[in-house]
mmCIF file of C-alpha atoms in Angstrom:
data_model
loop_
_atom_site.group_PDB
_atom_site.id
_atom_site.type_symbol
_atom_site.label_atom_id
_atom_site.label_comp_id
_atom_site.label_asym_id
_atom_site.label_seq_id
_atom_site.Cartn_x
_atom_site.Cartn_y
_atom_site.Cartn_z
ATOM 1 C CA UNK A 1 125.184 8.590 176.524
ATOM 2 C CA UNK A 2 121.719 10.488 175.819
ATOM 3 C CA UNK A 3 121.587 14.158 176.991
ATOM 4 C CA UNK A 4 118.682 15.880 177.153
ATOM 5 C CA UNK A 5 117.626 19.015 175.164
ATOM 6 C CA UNK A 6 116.408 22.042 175.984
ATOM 7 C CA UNK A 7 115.716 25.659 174.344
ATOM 8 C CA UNK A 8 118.636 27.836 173.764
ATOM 9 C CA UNK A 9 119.813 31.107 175.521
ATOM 10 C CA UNK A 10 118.958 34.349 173.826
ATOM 11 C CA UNK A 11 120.745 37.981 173.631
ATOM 12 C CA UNK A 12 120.111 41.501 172.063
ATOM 13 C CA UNK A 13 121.680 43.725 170.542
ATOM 14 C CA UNK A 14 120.846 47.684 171.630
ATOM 15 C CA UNK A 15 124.623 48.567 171.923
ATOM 16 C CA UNK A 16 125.193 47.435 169.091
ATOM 17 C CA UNK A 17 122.781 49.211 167.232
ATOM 18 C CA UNK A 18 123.373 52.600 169.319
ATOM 19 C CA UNK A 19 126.979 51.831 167.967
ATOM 20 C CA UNK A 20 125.734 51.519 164.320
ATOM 21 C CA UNK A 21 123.707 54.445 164.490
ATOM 22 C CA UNK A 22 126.896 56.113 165.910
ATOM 23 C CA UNK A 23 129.187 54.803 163.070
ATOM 24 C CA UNK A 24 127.251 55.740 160.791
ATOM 25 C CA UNK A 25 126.724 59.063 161.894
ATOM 26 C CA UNK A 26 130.510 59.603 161.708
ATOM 27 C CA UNK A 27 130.971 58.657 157.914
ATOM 28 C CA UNK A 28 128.130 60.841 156.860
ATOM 29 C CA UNK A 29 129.485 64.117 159.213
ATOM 30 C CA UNK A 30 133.090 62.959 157.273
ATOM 31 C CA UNK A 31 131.871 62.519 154.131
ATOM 32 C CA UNK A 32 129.836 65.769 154.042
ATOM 33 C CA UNK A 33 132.253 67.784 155.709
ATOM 34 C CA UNK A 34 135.180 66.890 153.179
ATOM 35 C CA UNK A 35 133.101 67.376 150.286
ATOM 36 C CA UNK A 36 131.531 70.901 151.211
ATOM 37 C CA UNK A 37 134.713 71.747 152.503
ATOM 38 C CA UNK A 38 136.254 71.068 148.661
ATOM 39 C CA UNK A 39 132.687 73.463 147.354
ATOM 40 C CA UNK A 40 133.245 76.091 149.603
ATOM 41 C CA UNK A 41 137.039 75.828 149.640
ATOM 42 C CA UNK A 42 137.177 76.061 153.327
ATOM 43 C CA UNK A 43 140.397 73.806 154.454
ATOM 44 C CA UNK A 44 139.674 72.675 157.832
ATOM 45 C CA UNK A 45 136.861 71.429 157.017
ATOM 46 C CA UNK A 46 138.172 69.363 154.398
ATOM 47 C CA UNK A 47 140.892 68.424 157.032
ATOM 48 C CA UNK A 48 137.792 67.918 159.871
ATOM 49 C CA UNK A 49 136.073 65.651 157.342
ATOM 50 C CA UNK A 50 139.400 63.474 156.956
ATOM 51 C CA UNK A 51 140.467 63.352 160.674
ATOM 52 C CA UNK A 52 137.005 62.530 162.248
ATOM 53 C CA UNK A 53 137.029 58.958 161.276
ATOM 54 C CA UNK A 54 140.496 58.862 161.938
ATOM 55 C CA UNK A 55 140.087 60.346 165.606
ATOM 56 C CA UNK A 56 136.466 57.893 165.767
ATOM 57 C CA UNK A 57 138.696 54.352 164.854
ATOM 58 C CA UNK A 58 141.293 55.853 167.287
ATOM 59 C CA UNK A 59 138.920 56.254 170.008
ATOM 60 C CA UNK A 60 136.614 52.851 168.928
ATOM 61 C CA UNK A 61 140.069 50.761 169.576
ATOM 62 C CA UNK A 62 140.718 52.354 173.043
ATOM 63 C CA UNK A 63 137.108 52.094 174.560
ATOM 64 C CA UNK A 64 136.933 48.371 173.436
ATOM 65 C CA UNK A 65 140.820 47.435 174.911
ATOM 66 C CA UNK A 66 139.657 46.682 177.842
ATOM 67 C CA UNK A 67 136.626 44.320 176.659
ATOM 68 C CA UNK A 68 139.011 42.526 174.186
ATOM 69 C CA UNK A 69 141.115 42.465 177.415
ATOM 70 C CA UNK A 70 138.492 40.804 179.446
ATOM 71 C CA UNK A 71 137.242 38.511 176.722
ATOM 72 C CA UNK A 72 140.821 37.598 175.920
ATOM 73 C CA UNK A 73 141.394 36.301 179.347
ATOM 74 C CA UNK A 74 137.996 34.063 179.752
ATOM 75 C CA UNK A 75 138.700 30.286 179.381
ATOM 76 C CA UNK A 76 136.713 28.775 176.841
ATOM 77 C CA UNK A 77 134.023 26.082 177.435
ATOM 78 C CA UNK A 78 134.688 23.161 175.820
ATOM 79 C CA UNK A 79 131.499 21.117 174.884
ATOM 80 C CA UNK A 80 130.482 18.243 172.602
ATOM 81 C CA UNK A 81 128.280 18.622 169.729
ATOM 82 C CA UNK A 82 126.558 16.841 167.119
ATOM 83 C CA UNK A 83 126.344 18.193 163.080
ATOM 84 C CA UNK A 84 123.145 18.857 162.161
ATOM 85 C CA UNK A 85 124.076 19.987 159.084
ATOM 86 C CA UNK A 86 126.798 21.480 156.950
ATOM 87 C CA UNK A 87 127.160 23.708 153.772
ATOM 88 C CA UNK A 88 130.193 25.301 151.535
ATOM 89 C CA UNK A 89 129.438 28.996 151.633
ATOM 90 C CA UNK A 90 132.818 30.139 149.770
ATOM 91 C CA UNK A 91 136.465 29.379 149.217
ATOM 92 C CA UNK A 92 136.373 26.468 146.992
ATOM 93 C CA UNK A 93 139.448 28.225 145.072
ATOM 94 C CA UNK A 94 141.649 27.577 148.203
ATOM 95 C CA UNK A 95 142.568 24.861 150.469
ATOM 96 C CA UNK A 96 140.081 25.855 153.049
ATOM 97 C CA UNK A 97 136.764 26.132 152.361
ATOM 98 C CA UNK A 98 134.471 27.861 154.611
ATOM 99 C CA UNK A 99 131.528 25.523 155.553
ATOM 100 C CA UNK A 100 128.499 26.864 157.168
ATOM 101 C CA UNK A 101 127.371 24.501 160.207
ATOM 102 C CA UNK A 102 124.120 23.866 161.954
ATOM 103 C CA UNK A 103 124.861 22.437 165.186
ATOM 104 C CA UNK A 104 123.667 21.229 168.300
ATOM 105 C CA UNK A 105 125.651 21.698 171.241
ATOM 106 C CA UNK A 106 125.308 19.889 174.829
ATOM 107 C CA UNK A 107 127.292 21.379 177.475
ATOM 108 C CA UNK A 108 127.688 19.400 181.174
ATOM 109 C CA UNK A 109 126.321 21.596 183.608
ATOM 110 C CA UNK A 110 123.588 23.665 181.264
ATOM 111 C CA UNK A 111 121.015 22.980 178.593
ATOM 112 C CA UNK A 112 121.764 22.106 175.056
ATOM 113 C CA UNK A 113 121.028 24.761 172.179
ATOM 114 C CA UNK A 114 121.035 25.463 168.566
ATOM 115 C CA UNK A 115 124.134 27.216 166.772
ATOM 116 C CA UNK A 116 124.588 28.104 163.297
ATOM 117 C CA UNK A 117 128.304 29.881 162.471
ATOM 118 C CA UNK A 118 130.765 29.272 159.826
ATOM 119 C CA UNK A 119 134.370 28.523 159.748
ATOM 120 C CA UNK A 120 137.140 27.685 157.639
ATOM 121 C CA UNK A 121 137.351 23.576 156.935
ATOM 122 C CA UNK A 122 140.603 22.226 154.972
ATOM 123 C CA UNK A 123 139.038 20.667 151.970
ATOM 124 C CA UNK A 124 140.677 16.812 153.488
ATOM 125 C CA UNK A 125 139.030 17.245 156.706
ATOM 126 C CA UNK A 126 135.585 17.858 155.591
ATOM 127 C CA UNK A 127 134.691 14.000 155.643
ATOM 128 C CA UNK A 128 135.146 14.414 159.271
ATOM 129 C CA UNK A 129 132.527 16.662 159.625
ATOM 130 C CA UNK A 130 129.418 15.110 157.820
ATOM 131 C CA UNK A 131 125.685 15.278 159.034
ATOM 132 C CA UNK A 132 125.394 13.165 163.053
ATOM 133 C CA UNK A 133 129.072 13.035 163.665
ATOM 134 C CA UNK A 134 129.701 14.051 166.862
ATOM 135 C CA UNK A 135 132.525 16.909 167.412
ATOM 136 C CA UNK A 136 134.441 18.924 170.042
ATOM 137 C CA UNK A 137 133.770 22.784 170.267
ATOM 138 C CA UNK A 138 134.822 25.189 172.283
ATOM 139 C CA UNK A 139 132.951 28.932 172.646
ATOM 140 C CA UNK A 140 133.247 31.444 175.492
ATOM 141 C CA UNK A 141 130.755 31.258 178.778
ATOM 142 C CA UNK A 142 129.293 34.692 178.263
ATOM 143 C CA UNK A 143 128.529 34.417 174.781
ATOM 144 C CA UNK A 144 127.412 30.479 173.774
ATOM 145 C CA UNK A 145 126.650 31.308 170.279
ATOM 146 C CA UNK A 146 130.911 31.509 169.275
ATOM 147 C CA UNK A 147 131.898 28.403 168.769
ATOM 148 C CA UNK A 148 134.125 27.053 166.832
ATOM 149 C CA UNK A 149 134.942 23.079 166.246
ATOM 150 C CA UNK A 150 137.898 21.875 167.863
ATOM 151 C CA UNK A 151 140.375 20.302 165.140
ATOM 152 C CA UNK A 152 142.206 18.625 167.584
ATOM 153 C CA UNK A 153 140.695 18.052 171.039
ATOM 154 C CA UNK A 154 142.927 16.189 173.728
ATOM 155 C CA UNK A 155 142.615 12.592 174.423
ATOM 156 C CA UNK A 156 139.846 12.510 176.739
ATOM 157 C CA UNK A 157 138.012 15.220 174.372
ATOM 158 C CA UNK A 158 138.450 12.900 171.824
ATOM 159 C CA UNK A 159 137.251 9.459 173.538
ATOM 160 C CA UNK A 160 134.070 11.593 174.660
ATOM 161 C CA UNK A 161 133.225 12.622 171.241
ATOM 162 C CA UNK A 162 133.481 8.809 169.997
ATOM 163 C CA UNK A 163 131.224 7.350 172.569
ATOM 164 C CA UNK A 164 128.463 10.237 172.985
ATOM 165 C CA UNK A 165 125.220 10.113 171.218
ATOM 166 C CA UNK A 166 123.369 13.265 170.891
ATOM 167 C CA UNK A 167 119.769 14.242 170.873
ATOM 168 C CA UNK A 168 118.587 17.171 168.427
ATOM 169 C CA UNK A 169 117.944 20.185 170.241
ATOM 170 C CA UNK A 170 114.622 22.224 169.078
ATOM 171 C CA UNK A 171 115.393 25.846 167.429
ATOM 172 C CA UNK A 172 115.387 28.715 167.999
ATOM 173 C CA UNK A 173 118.997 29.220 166.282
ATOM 174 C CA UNK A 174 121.813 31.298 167.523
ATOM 175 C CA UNK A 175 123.944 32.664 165.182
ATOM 176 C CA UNK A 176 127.572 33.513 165.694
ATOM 177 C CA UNK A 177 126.901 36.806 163.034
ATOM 178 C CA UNK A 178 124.360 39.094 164.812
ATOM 179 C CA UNK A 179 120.916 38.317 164.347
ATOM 180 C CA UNK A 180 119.955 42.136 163.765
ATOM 181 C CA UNK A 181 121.746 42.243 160.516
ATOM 182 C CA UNK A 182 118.738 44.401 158.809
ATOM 183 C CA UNK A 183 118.202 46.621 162.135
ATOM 184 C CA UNK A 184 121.789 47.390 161.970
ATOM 185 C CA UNK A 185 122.148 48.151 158.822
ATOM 186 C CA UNK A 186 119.286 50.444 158.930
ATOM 187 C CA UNK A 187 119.981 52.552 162.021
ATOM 188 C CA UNK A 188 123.698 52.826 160.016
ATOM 189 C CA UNK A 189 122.237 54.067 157.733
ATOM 190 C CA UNK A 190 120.002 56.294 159.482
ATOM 191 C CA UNK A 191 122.892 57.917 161.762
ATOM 192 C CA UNK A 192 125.018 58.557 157.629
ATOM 193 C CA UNK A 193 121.960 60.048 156.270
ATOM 194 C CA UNK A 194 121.242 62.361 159.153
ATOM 195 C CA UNK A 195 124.414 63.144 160.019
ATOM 196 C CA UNK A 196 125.500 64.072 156.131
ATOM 197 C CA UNK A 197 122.067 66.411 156.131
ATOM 198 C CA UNK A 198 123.189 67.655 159.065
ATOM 199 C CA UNK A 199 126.697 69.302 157.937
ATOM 200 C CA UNK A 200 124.812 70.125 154.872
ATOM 201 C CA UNK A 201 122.279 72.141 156.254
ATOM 202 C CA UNK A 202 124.635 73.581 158.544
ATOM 203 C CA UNK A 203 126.992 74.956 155.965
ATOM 204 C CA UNK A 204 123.827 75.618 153.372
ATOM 205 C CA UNK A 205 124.302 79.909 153.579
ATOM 206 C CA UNK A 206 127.742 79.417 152.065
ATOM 207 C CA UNK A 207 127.045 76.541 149.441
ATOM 208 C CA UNK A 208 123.701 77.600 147.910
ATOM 209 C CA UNK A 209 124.945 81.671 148.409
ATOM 210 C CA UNK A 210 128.286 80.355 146.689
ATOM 211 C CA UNK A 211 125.965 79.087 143.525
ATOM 212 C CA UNK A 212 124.617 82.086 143.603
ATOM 213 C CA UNK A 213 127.480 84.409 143.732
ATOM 214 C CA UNK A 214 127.890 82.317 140.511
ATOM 215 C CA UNK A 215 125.208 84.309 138.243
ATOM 216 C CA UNK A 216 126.044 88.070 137.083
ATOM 217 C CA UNK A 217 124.397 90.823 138.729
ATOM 218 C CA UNK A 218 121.496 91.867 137.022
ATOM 219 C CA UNK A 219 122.367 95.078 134.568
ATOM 220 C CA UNK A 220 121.453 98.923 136.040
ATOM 221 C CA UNK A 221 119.626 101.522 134.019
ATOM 222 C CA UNK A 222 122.191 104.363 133.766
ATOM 223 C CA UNK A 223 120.241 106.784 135.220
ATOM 224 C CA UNK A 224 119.569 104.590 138.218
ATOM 225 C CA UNK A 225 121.337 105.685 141.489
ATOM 226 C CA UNK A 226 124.043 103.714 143.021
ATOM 227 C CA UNK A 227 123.219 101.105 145.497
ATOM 228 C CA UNK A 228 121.923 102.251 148.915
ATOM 229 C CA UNK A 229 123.417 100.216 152.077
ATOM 230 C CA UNK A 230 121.932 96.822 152.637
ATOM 231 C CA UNK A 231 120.298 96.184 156.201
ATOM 232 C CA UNK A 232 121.462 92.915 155.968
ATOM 233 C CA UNK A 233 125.471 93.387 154.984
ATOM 234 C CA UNK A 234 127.998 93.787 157.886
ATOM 235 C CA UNK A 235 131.015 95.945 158.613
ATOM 236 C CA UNK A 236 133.874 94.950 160.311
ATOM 237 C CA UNK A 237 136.890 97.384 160.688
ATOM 238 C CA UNK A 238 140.003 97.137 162.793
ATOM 239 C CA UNK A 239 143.834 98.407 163.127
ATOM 240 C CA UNK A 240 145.014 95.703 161.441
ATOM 241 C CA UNK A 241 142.212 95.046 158.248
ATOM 242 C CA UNK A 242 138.695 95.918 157.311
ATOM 243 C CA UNK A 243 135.668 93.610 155.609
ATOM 244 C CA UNK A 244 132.982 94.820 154.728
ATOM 245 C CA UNK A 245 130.074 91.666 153.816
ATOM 246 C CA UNK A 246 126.967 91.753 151.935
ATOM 247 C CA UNK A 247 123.596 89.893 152.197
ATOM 248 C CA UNK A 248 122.352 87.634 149.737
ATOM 249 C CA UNK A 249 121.334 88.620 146.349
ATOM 250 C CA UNK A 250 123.733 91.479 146.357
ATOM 251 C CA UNK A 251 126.689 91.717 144.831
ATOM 252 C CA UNK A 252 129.772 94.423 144.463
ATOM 253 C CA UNK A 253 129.427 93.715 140.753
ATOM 254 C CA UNK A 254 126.644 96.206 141.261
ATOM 255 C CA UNK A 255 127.101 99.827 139.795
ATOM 256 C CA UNK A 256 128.518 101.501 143.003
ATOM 257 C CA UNK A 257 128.200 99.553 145.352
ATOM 258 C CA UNK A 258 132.578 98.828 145.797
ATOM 259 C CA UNK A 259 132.640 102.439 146.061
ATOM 260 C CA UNK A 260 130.432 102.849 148.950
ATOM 261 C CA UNK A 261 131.735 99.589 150.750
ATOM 262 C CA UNK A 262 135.698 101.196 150.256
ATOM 263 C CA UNK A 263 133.812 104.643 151.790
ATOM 264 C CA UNK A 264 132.623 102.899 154.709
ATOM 265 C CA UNK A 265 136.143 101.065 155.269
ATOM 266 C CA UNK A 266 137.809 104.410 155.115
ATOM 267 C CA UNK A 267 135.264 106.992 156.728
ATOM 268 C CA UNK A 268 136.630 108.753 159.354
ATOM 269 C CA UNK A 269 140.286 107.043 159.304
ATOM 270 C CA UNK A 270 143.467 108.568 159.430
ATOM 271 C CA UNK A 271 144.125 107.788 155.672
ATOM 272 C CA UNK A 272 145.429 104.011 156.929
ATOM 273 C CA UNK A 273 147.729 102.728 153.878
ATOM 274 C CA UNK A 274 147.209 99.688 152.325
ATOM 275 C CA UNK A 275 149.224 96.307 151.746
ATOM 276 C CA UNK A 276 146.420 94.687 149.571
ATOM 277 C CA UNK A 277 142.203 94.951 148.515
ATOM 278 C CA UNK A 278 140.888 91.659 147.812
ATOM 279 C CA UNK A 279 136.961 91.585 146.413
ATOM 280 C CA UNK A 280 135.188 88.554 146.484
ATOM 281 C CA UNK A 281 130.904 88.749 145.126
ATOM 282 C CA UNK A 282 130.086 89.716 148.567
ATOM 283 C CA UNK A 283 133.210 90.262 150.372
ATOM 284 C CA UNK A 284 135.577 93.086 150.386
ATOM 285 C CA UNK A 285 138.951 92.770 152.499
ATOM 286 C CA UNK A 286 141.451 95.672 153.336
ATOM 287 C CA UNK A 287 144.572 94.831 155.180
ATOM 288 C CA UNK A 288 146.315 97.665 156.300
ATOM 289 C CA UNK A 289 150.052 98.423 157.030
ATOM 290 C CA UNK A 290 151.657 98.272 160.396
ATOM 291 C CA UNK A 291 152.709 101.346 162.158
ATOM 292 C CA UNK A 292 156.179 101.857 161.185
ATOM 293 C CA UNK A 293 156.111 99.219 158.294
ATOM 294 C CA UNK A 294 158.711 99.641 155.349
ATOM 295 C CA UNK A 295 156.467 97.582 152.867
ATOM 296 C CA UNK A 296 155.278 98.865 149.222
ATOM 297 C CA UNK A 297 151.456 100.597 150.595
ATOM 298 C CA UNK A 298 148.958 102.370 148.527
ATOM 299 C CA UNK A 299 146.121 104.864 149.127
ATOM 300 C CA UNK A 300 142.949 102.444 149.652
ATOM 301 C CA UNK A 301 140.846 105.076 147.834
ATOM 302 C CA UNK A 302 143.107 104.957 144.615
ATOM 303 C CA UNK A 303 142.456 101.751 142.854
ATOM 304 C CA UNK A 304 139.889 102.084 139.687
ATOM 305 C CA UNK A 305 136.797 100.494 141.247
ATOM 306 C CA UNK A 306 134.622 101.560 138.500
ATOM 307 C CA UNK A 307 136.650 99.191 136.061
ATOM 308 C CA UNK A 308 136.274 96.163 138.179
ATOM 309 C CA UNK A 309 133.089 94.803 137.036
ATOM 310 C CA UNK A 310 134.327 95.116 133.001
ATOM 311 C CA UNK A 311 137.609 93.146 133.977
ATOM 312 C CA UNK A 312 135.879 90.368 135.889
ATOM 313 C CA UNK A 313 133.123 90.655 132.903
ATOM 314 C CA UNK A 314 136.213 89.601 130.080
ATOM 315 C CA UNK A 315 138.142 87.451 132.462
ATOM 316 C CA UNK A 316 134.948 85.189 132.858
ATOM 317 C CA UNK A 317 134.114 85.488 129.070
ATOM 318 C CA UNK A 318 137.170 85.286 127.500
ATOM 319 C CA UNK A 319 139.855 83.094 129.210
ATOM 320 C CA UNK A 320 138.158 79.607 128.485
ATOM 321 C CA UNK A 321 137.524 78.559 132.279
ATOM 322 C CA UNK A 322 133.916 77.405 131.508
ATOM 323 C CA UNK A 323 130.871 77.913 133.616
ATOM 324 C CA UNK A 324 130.196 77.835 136.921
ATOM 325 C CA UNK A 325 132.792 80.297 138.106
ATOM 326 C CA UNK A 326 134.458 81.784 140.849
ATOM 327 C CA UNK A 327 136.419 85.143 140.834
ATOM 328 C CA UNK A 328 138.715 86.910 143.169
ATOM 329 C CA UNK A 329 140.425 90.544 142.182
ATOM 330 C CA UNK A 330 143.796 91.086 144.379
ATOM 331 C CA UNK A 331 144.950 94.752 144.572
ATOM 332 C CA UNK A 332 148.427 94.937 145.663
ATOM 333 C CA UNK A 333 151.357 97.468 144.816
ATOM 334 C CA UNK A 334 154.257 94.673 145.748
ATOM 335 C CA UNK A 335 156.125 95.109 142.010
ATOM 336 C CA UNK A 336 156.188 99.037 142.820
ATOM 337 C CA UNK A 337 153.022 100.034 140.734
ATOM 338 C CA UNK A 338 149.795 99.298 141.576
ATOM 339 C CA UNK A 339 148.364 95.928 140.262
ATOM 340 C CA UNK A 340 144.814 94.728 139.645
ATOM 341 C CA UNK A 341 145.034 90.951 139.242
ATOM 342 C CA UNK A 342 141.484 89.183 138.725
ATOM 343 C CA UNK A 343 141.383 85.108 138.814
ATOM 344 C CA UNK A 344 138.233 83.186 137.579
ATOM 345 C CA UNK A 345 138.242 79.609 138.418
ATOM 346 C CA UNK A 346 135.825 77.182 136.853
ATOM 347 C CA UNK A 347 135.701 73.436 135.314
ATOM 348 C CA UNK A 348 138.187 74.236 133.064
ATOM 349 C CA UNK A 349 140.830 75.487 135.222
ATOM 350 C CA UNK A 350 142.128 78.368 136.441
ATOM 351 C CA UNK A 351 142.993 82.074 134.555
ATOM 352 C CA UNK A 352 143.546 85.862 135.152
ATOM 353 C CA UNK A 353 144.243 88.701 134.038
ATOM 354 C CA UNK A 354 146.160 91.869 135.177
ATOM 355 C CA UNK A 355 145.362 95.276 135.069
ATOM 356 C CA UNK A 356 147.545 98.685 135.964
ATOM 357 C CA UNK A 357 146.422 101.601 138.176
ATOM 358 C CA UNK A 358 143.735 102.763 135.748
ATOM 359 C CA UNK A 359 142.130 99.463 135.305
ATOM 360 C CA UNK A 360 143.562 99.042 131.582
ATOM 361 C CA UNK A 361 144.435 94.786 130.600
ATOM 362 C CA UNK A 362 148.240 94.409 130.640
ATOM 363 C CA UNK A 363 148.710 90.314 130.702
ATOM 364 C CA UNK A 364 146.072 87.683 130.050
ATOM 365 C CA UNK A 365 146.913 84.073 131.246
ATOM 366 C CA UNK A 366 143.719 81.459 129.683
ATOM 367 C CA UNK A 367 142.710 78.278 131.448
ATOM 368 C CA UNK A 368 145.163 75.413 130.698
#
């Protein structure tokens, strides 16, 4: 039997790119986060930047259950078609090779169209399959361009396929693959690239003032006076702790400046005892005792502040940590006397050194 051709149905693809752009998005905002997470040693972002695909597959596989549900339960078309052509894409080290067909399929009730798809062929069957043989397919209603050949059709499939003759139908070709393989990729893309700036410029204060916090403070003339209060640092001061933050391009490295930041912490307190001081470039922590506490305290005020800036000086120069750098000085009194322990970190690991009450080198631990 002859049945006539017509042109084939044609789709798009909008969700699919809105879901590319989306996917894409989500492993640049993961990527991004985990890394400047690891920079800026912040730990949930590190952990957001590992769960958010997580959370995204986790979500992807419950929104689509229900369309896998519904496609699932369609009953396939089955159709004749006739091999317009075949080619081995891949495979050839196996049994089954996977063959790349070009075929024209004629349903009963609608017009015949164009498919292109691949699947996998066991290397004995592909004589069945040659150009103008006539096959068995089978593809859902709502989406014509998945088919796939029938191996083994029933009887009456079978007796079809070996007394049908086929016309050609004219292109355009569907393709089982989407045919918006470049717009796809691109809007992916797009979404990871924006998404990645995105985190980056959101977290930018603490990455690029990080880098900065880096670089030694620029050396005072002795004669100069102590740093004057910042507009731009902040003071925070409760029962529990005090901070005290500066802007950029300042530092506590700075002649004075710890001293004035510890004054502001402790200005009109009740002499508060301490459980620790911990100085950062541009961050000074007090955490005070509890009411009633037992633990080891000291006197905020009595720590050598003027020594700090020599011991973070020698513990970046000479424990072998390399540049960059980051410090951290931890004041505690925990062993019963007062202890000044500074740790540098940089590419060559980690070191410190400790200091007593009046700021003099006790222990030296070097990179390793």
């Amino acid at each position: 039997m002859t049945i006539t051709t017509s042109a084939p149905p044609t789709r798009s693809t909008p969700v699919a790119l809105a879901l590319g752009f989306l996917t894409g998005g989500v492993i640049g905002a993961s990527l991004a986060a985990f890394v400047v997470g690891c920079v800026i040693e912040s730990v949930p972002l590190c952990v957001a930047g590992v769960g958010l695909p997580a959370v995204y597959g986790l979500l992807f596989l419950l929104a689509g259950a229900p369309r896998r549900a519904r496609e699932a339960a369609v009953v396939p078309r089955t159709a004749l078609a006739v091999v317009e052509s075949r080619e081995a894409v891949g495979g050839e080290a196996t049994s089954d090779v996977a063959v790349r067909f070009d075929l024209t399929v004629a349903p009963d009730d609608v017009p015949a169209y164009r498919v292109a798809f691949t699947q996998d062929i066991n290397l004995t069957d592909l004589p069945d399959y040659r150009q103008g043989v006539v096959v068995v397919v089978q593809y859902p209603p709502d989406r014509p361009w998945r088919v796939r050949i029938v191996k083994r059709p029933t009887p009456e499939w079978e007796d079809r396929a070996a007394d049908a003759r086929l016309d050609s139908a004219p292109g355009p070709v569907l393709v089982s693959e989407s045919s918006e393989d470049g717009g796809l990729g691109f809007v992916t893309l797009l979404g990871l690239l924006l998404a990645a700036a995105g985190v980056v410029l959101l977290f930018r204060a603490d990455l690029f003032d990080g880098d900065a916090s880096d670089k030694p403070p620029a050396a005072s003339s002795s004669s100069s006076p102590s740093s004057s209060p910042s507009s731009s640092s902040s003071t925070v001061v409760s029962s529990a702790y005090g901070t005290v933050a500066l802007g950029p391009n300042q530092s506590f490295l700075a002649k004075g400046e710890l001293r004035r930041a510890v004054g502001l912490l402790t200005k009109g307190s009740d002499s508060r005892a301490a459980l620790t001081v911990v100085v950062k470039d541009r961050l000074l922590s007090i955490v005070y005792a509890p009411t009633g506490s037992t633990a080891t305290t000291f006197d905020p005020d009595s720590p050598p502040y003027d020594r700090f800036p020599a011991l973070v000086e020698e513990a970046r120069s000479g424990l072998g940590v390399g540049s960059p750098q980051t410090w951290q000085i931890t004041v505690e009194r925990l062993t019963g006397s007062l202890t000044v322990r500074v740790g540098v970190t940089g590419p060559e690991g980690a070191a410190s050194l400790e200091a007593n009450g009046q700021g003099k080198v006790v222990r030296r631990t070097p990179a390793h």
